[in-house]
Coordinates of C-alpha atoms and ligand atoms in Angstrom, one line a residue:
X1106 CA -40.2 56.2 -12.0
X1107 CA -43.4 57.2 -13.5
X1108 CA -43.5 58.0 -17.7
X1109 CA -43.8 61.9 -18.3
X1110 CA -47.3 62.8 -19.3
X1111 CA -47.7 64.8 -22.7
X1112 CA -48.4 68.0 -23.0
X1113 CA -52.6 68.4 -22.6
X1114 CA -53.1 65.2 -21.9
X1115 CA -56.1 64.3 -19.2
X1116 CA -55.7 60.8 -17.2
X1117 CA -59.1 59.4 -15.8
X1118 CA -59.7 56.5 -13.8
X1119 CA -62.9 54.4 -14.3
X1120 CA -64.4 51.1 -12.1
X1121 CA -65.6 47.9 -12.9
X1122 CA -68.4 46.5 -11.0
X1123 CA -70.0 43.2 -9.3
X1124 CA -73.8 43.0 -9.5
X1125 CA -74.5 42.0 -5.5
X1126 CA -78.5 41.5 -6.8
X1127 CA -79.0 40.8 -10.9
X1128 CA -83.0 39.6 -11.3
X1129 CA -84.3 39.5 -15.1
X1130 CA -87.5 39.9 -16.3
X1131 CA -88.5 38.0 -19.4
X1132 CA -87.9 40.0 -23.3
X1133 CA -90.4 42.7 -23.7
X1134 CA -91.3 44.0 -27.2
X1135 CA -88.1 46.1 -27.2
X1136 CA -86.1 43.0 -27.4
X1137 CA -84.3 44.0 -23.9
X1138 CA -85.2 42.2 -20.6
X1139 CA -86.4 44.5 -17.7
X1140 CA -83.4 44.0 -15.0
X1141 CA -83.6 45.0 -11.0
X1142 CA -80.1 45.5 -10.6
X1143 CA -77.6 46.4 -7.5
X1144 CA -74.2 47.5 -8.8
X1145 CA -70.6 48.1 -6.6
X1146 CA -68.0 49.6 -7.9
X1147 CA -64.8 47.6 -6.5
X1148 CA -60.8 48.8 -7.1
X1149 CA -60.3 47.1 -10.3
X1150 CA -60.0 49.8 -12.5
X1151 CA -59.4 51.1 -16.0
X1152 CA -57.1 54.2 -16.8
X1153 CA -57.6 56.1 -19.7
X1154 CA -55.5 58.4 -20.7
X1155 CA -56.6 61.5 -23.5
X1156 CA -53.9 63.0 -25.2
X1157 CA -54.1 65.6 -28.4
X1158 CA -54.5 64.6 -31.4
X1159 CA -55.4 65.1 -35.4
X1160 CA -58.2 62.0 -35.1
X1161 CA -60.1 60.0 -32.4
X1162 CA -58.0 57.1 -32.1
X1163 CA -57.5 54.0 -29.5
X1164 CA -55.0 51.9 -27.7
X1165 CA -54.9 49.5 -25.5
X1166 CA -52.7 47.7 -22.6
X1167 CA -52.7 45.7 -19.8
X1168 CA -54.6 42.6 -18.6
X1169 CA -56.3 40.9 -21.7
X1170 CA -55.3 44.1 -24.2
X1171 CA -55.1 41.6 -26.9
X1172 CA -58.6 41.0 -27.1
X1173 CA -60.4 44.3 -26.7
X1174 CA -60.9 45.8 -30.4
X1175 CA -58.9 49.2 -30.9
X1176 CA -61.1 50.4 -34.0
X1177 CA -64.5 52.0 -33.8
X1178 CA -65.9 49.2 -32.1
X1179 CA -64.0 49.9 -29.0
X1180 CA -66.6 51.6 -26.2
X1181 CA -64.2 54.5 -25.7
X1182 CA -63.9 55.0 -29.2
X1183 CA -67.9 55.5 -29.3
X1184 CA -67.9 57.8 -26.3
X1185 CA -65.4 60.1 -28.2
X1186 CA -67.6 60.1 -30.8
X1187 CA -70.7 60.8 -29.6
X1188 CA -69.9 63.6 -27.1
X1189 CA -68.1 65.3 -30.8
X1190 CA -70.9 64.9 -32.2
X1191 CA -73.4 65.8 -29.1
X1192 CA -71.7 68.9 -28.6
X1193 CA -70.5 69.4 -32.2
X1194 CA -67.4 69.7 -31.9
X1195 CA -64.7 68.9 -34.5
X1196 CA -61.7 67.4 -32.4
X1197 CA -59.0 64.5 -32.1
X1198 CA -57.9 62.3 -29.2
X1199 CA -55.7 59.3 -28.7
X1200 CA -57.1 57.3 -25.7
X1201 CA -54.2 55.3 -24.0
X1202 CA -56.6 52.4 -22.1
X1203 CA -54.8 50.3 -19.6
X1204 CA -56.8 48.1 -18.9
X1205 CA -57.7 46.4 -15.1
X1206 CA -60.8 44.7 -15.9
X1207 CA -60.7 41.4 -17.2
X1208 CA -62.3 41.6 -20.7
X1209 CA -65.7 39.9 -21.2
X1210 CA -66.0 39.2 -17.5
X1211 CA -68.7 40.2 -16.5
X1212 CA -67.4 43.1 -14.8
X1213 CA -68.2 45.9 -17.1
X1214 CA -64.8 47.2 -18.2
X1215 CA -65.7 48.2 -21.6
X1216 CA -68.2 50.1 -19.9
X1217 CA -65.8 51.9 -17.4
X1218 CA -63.6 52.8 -20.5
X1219 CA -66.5 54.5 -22.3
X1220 CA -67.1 56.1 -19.0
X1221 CA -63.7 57.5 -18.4
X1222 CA -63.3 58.4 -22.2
X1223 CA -66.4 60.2 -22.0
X1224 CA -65.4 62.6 -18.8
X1225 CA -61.6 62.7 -20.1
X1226 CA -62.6 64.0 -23.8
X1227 CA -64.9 66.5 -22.0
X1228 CA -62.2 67.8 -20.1
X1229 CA -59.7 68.0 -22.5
X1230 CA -62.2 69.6 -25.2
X1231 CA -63.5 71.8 -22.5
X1232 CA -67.0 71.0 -23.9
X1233 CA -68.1 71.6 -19.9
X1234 CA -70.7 69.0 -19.7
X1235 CA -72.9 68.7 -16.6
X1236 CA -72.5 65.1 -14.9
X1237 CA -76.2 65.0 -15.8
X1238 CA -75.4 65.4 -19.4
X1239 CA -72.3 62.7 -19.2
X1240 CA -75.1 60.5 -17.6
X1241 CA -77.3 60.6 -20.8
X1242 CA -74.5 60.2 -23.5
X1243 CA -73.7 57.6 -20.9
X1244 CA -76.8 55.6 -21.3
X1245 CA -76.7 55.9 -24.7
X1246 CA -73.3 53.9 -24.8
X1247 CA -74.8 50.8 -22.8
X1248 CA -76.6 49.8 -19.5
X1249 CA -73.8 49.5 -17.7
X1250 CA -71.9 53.1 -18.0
X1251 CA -74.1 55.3 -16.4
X1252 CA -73.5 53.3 -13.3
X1253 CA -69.1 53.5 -14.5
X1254 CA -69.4 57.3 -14.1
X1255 CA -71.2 57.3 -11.0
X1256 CA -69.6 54.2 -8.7
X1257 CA -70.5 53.6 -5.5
X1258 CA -73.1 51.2 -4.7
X1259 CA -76.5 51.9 -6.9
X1260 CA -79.8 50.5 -7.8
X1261 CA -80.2 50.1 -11.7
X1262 CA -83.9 49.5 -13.0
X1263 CA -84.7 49.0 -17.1
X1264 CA -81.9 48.1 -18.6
X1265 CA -79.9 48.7 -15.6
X1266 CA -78.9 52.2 -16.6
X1267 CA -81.8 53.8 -14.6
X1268 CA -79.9 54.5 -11.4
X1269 CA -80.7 55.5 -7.9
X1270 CA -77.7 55.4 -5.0
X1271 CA -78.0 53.2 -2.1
X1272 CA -76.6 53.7 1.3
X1273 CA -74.0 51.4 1.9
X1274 CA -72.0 51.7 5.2
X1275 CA -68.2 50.2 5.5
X1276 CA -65.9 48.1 3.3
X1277 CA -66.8 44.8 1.2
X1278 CA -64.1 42.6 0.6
X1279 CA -64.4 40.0 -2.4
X1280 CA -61.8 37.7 -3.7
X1281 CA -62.4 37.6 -7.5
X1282 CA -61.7 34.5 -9.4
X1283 CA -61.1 35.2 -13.3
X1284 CA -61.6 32.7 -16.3
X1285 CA -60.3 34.0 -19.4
X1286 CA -62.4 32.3 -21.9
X1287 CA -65.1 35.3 -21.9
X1288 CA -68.8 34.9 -22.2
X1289 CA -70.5 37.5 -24.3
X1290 CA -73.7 39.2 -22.6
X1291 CA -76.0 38.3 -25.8
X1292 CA -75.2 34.5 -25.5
X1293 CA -75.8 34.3 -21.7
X1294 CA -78.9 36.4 -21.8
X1295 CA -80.2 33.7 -25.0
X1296 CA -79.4 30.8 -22.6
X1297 CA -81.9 32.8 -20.0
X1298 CA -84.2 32.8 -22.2
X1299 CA -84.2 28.9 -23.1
X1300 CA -84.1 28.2 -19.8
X1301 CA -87.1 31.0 -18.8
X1302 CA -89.6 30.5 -21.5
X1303 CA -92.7 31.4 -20.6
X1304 CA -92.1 32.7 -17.5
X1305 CA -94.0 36.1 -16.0
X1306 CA -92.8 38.0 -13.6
X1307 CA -91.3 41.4 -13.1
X1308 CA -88.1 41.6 -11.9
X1309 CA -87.3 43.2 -7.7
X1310 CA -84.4 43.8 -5.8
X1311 CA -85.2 42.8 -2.3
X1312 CA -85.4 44.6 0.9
X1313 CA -83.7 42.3 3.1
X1314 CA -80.5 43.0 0.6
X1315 CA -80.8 46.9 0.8
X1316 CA -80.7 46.7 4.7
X1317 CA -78.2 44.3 4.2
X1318 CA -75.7 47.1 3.2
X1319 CA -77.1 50.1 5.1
X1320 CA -76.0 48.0 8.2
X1321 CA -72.5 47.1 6.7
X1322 CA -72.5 43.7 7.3
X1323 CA -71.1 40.8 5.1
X1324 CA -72.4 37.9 6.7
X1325 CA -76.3 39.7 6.0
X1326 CA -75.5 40.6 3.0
X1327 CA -73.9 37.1 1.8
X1328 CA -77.6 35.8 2.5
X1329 CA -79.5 37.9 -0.4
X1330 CA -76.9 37.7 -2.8
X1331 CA -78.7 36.8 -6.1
X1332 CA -77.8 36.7 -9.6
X1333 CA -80.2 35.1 -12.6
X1334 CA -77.3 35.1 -15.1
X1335 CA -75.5 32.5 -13.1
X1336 CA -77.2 29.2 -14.1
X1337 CA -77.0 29.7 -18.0
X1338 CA -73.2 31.1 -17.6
X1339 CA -72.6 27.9 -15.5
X1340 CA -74.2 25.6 -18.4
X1341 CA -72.2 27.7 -20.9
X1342 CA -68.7 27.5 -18.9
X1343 CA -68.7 24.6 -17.0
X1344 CA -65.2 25.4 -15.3
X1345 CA -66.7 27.9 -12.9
X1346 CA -68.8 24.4 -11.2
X1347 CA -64.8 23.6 -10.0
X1348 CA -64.6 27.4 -9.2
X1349 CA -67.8 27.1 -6.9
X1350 CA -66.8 24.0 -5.4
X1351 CA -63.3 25.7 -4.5
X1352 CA -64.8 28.7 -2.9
X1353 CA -67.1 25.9 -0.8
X1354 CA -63.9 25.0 0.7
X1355 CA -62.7 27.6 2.3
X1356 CA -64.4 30.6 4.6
X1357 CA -66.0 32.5 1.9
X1358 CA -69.1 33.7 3.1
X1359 CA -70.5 33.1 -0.6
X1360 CA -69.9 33.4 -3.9
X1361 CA -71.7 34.1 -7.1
X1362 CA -70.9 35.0 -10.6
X1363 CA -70.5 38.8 -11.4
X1364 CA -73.3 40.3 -13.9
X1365 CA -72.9 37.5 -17.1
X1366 CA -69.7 36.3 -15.6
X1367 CA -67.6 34.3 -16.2
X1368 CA -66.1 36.1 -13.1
X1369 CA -66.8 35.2 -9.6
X1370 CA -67.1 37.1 -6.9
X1371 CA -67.0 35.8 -3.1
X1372 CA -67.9 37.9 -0.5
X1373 CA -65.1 37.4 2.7
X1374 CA -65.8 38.5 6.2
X1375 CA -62.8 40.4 6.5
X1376 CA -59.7 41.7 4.3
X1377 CA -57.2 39.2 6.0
X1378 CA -60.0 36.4 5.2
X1379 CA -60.0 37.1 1.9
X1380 CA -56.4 36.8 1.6
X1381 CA -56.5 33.6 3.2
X1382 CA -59.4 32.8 0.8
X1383 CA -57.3 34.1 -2.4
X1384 CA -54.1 31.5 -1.6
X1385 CA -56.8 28.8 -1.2
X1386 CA -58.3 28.9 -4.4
X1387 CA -54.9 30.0 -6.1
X1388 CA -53.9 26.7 -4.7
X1389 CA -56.6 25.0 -5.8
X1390 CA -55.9 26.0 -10.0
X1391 CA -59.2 26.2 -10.9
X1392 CA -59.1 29.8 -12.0
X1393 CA -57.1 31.9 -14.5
X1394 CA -56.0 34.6 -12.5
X1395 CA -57.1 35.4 -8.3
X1396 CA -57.9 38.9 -7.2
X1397 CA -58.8 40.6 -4.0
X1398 CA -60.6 43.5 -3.9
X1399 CA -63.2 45.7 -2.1
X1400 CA -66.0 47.7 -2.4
X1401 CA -67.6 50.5 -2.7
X1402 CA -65.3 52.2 -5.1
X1403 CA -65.4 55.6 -6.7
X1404 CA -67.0 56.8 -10.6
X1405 CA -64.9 57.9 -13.3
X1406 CA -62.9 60.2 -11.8
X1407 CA -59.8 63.0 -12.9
X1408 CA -56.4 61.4 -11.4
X1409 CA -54.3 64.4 -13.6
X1410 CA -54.6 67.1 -16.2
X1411 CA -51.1 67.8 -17.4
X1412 CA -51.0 71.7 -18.7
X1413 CA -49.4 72.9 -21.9
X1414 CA -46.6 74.8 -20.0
X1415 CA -45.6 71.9 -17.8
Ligands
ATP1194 P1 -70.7 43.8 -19.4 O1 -70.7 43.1 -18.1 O2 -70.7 45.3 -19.3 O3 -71.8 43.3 -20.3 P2 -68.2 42.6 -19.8 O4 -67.5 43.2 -18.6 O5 -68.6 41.2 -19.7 O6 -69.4 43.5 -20.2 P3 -66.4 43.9 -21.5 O7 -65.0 43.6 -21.2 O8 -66.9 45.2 -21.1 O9 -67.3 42.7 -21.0 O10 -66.5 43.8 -23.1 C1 -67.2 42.9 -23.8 C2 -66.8 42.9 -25.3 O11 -66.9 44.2 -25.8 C3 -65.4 42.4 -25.5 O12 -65.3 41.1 -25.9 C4 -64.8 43.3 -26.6 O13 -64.8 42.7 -27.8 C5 -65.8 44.5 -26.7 N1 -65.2 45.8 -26.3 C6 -65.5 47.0 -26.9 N2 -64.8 48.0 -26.3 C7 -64.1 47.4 -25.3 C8 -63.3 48.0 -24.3 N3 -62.9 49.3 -24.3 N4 -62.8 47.1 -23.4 C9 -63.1 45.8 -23.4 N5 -63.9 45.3 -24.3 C10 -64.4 46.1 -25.3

């Protein structure tokens, strides 16, 4: 039996995401590093739910609530607050997050949060923005929201929040392995640095990749994954070496960590593969918790608006 909704309140549903291509370029003046970035959305997702009230206030359940601030460092906290203040408007919300995404995973669940909060509050305060709109409050939030809203399978440039979609035909099935000790973007990107000074280049996404996904096929695709975070998250969590090693084992067609992990993502051939793959590694113990998902998934998105006279 489901909980009845309040009165007013707006439910939206937001992704988290693997990075199938991450490339870095090295720390320009700005202090960010240039990234060439493909994102997927995959059905892990966060639900927010926006219900009236006096002040903009958060909670949080679900997997890993217990470490996700619920004060005005929380992501969908700051999206409430900025689209009040965008469209100056003097309102309250209480955003009910359950969470899907494991926290500090690499998989950009604050992100999603911020991304649903953002489209929920603009529904229930009927301040009518266009997606376009959302998309720069978005970007304002982090790198990684703009792409939350949107969902699919995109290109990110800059910071990753410059996005263009890509044509991606069929299903993607990846088992997810989750370590709960979190790595924190800042630290991974510092250990990128150590281990990249000097270096010049700009990063690219390649082409064999992109064709990769226009023809739908794993085994193509499994070729070009690529992601530049993965050898400083490795030296900073060495568990996810007995992770790799348990993925060798079975038919996984690879695996690779997802944006500054410590998640990893490997890509199966198949959805009863990945099953098979998912008991394997659960087997094995080397992991936390042992997902299977797929990909592409869909953008922040309304699930239900509950009316006042319901
Ligand atoms: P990304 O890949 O986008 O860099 P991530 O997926 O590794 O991030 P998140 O779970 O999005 O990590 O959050 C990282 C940190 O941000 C957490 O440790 C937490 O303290 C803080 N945070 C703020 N708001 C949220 C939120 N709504 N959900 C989760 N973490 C949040």
């Amino acid at each position: 039996m489901t909980e009845p909704r309040p009165a007013g309140a707006v439910h939206v549903r937001a992704p988290g995401k693997i990075n199938l291509s991450l490339a870095v370029g090295p720390k320009g003046e700005d202090g960010y590093h240039p990234l060439a970035t493909v994102f997927q959305a995959v059905t892990l997702y966060e639900d927010v739910l926006a219900v009236p009230d006096e002040v903009i206030r958060v909670s949080v359940t679900g997997r890993h609530a217990d470490r996700v601030p619920t004060d005005s460092r929380n992501l969908a906290h700051r999206a409430a607050t900025l689209l009040a203040e965008a469209t100056g408007i003097d309102a309250g919300v209480h955003l009910q997050i359950t969470k899907g995404v494991p926290t500090a995973g690499g998989m950009g669940g604050g992100s999603a949060d911020a991304a649903a909060a953002l489209l929920a509050c603009d529904l229930l305060w009927g301040t009518g923005l266009a997606r376009e709109e959302l998309g720069h409050l978005a970007a304002e939030l982090g790198a990684d929201v703009p792409f939350a809203l949107t969902g699919q399978t995109a290109v990110g440039l800059g910071r990753g929040d410059a996005l263009t979609p890509a044509l991606a035909r069929g299903r993607f099935h990846w088992v997810l392995a989750i370590i709960e000790d979190g790595l924190t973007t800042p630290e991974v990107f510092r250990a990128w640095d150590q281990l990249n000074s000097g270096a010049r280049f700009a990063p690219r996404i390649s082409d064999a990749l992109m064709q990769a996904l226009v023809a739908g096929d794993p085994r193509r695709l499994a070729g070009h994954l690529r992601n530049d975070l993965q050898v400083p998250a490795i030296e900073l969590q060495p568990r996810l070496r007995e992770v790799f090693k348990a993925f060798d084992e079975t038919s996984a067609l690879r695996a690779l960590v997802s944006g500054s992990g410590p998640t990893v993502a490997a890509l199966a051939p198949d959805h009863a593969t990945a099953l098979a793959i998912a008991a394997a590694v659960e087997q094995a113990d080397v992991a936390d918790e042992v997902l299977v998902v797929s990909g592409p998934a869909h953008g922040a998105r309304l699930v239900e608006s509950v009316r006042d006279s319901e």
